[in-house]
């Protein structure tokens, strides 16, 4: 299993490290097996740990079109656009 993960991650580990990784992986799988034994029949499925109250607001235009006011402060403009010096 570790060699397969090495190939997927394009990593190389020595034999000592491989042995340690295998031990860690086995412990993770054992813990997952313990969690799978828990009775979750009365637990509602959720997408996030914290409940979402739907606090999003509706989109609305607030400042409208301030293009003319912004263009008035431009030092140089051409055809309704800011004109800047070439940088390349």
Coordinates of C-alpha atoms in Angstrom, one line a residue:
X1 CA 0.0 0.0 0.0
X2 CA 2.8 2.4 0.9
X3 CA 4.5 1.8 -2.4
X4 CA 1.3 2.6 -4.3
X5 CA 1.0 5.8 -2.3
X6 CA 4.6 6.6 -3.1
X7 CA 3.9 6.2 -6.8
X8 CA 0.7 8.4 -6.6
X9 CA 2.5 11.1 -4.7
X10 CA 5.8 10.7 -6.6
X11 CA 7.7 10.3 -3.4
X12 CA 10.5 8.0 -2.4
X13 CA 10.9 6.7 1.2
X14 CA 13.4 4.4 2.6
X15 CA 12.6 1.1 4.2
X16 CA 12.6 2.5 7.8
X17 CA 10.2 5.3 6.8
X18 CA 8.0 2.9 4.9
X19 CA 7.6 0.8 8.0
X20 CA 6.6 3.8 10.1
X21 CA 4.2 5.0 7.4
X22 CA 2.6 1.6 7.2
X23 CA 2.2 1.5 11.0
X24 CA 0.6 5.0 10.9
X25 CA -1.7 4.0 8.0
X26 CA -2.8 0.9 9.9
X27 CA -3.7 3.0 13.0
X28 CA -5.8 5.4 10.8
X29 CA -7.7 2.5 9.2
X30 CA -8.3 1.0 12.7
X31 CA -9.7 4.3 13.9
X32 CA -11.9 4.7 10.9
X33 CA -13.3 1.2 11.5
X34 CA -14.1 2.2 15.1
X35 CA -15.9 5.3 13.9
X36 CA -17.9 3.3 11.4
X37 CA -19.3 1.2 14.2
X38 CA -21.0 4.3 15.8
X39 CA -24.8 4.4 15.6
X40 CA -25.6 7.4 13.5
X41 CA -29.2 6.3 12.6
X42 CA -30.7 9.3 14.5
X43 CA -28.3 11.8 13.2
X44 CA -29.3 14.1 10.4
X45 CA -26.9 14.4 7.5
X46 CA -25.1 17.7 7.3
X47 CA -22.7 19.4 4.9
X48 CA -20.9 21.4 7.7
X49 CA -20.3 21.2 11.4
X50 CA -21.9 24.6 12.1
X51 CA -25.5 25.3 11.0
X52 CA -26.0 27.9 8.3
X53 CA -28.7 30.4 9.0
X54 CA -28.9 31.7 5.5
X55 CA -27.5 35.1 6.3
X56 CA -26.9 36.1 2.7
X57 CA -28.5 39.3 1.6
X58 CA -30.2 39.9 -1.8
X59 CA -28.1 41.5 -4.4
X60 CA -28.9 45.2 -5.0
X61 CA -27.3 48.1 -6.8
X62 CA -26.1 50.6 -4.3
X63 CA -23.9 53.3 -5.8
X64 CA -25.1 53.1 -9.4
X65 CA -22.9 54.3 -12.2
X66 CA -20.1 56.6 -10.9
X67 CA -18.1 56.3 -14.1
X68 CA -18.3 60.0 -14.9
X69 CA -17.1 61.1 -11.4
X70 CA -14.3 58.6 -11.6
X71 CA -13.2 59.6 -15.1
X72 CA -13.2 63.2 -14.0
X73 CA -10.3 62.5 -11.6
X74 CA -8.2 60.7 -14.3
X75 CA -5.0 62.5 -15.3
X76 CA -5.3 61.1 -18.8
X77 CA -8.2 59.5 -20.6
X78 CA -8.9 58.4 -24.2
X79 CA -12.2 57.1 -25.6
X80 CA -13.8 57.0 -22.2
X81 CA -10.9 54.8 -20.7
X82 CA -8.0 55.6 -18.5
X83 CA -4.8 56.1 -20.5
X84 CA -1.6 55.0 -18.9
X85 CA 2.0 54.7 -20.1
X86 CA 3.1 51.4 -21.6
X87 CA 5.0 49.4 -18.9
X88 CA 6.6 46.8 -21.1

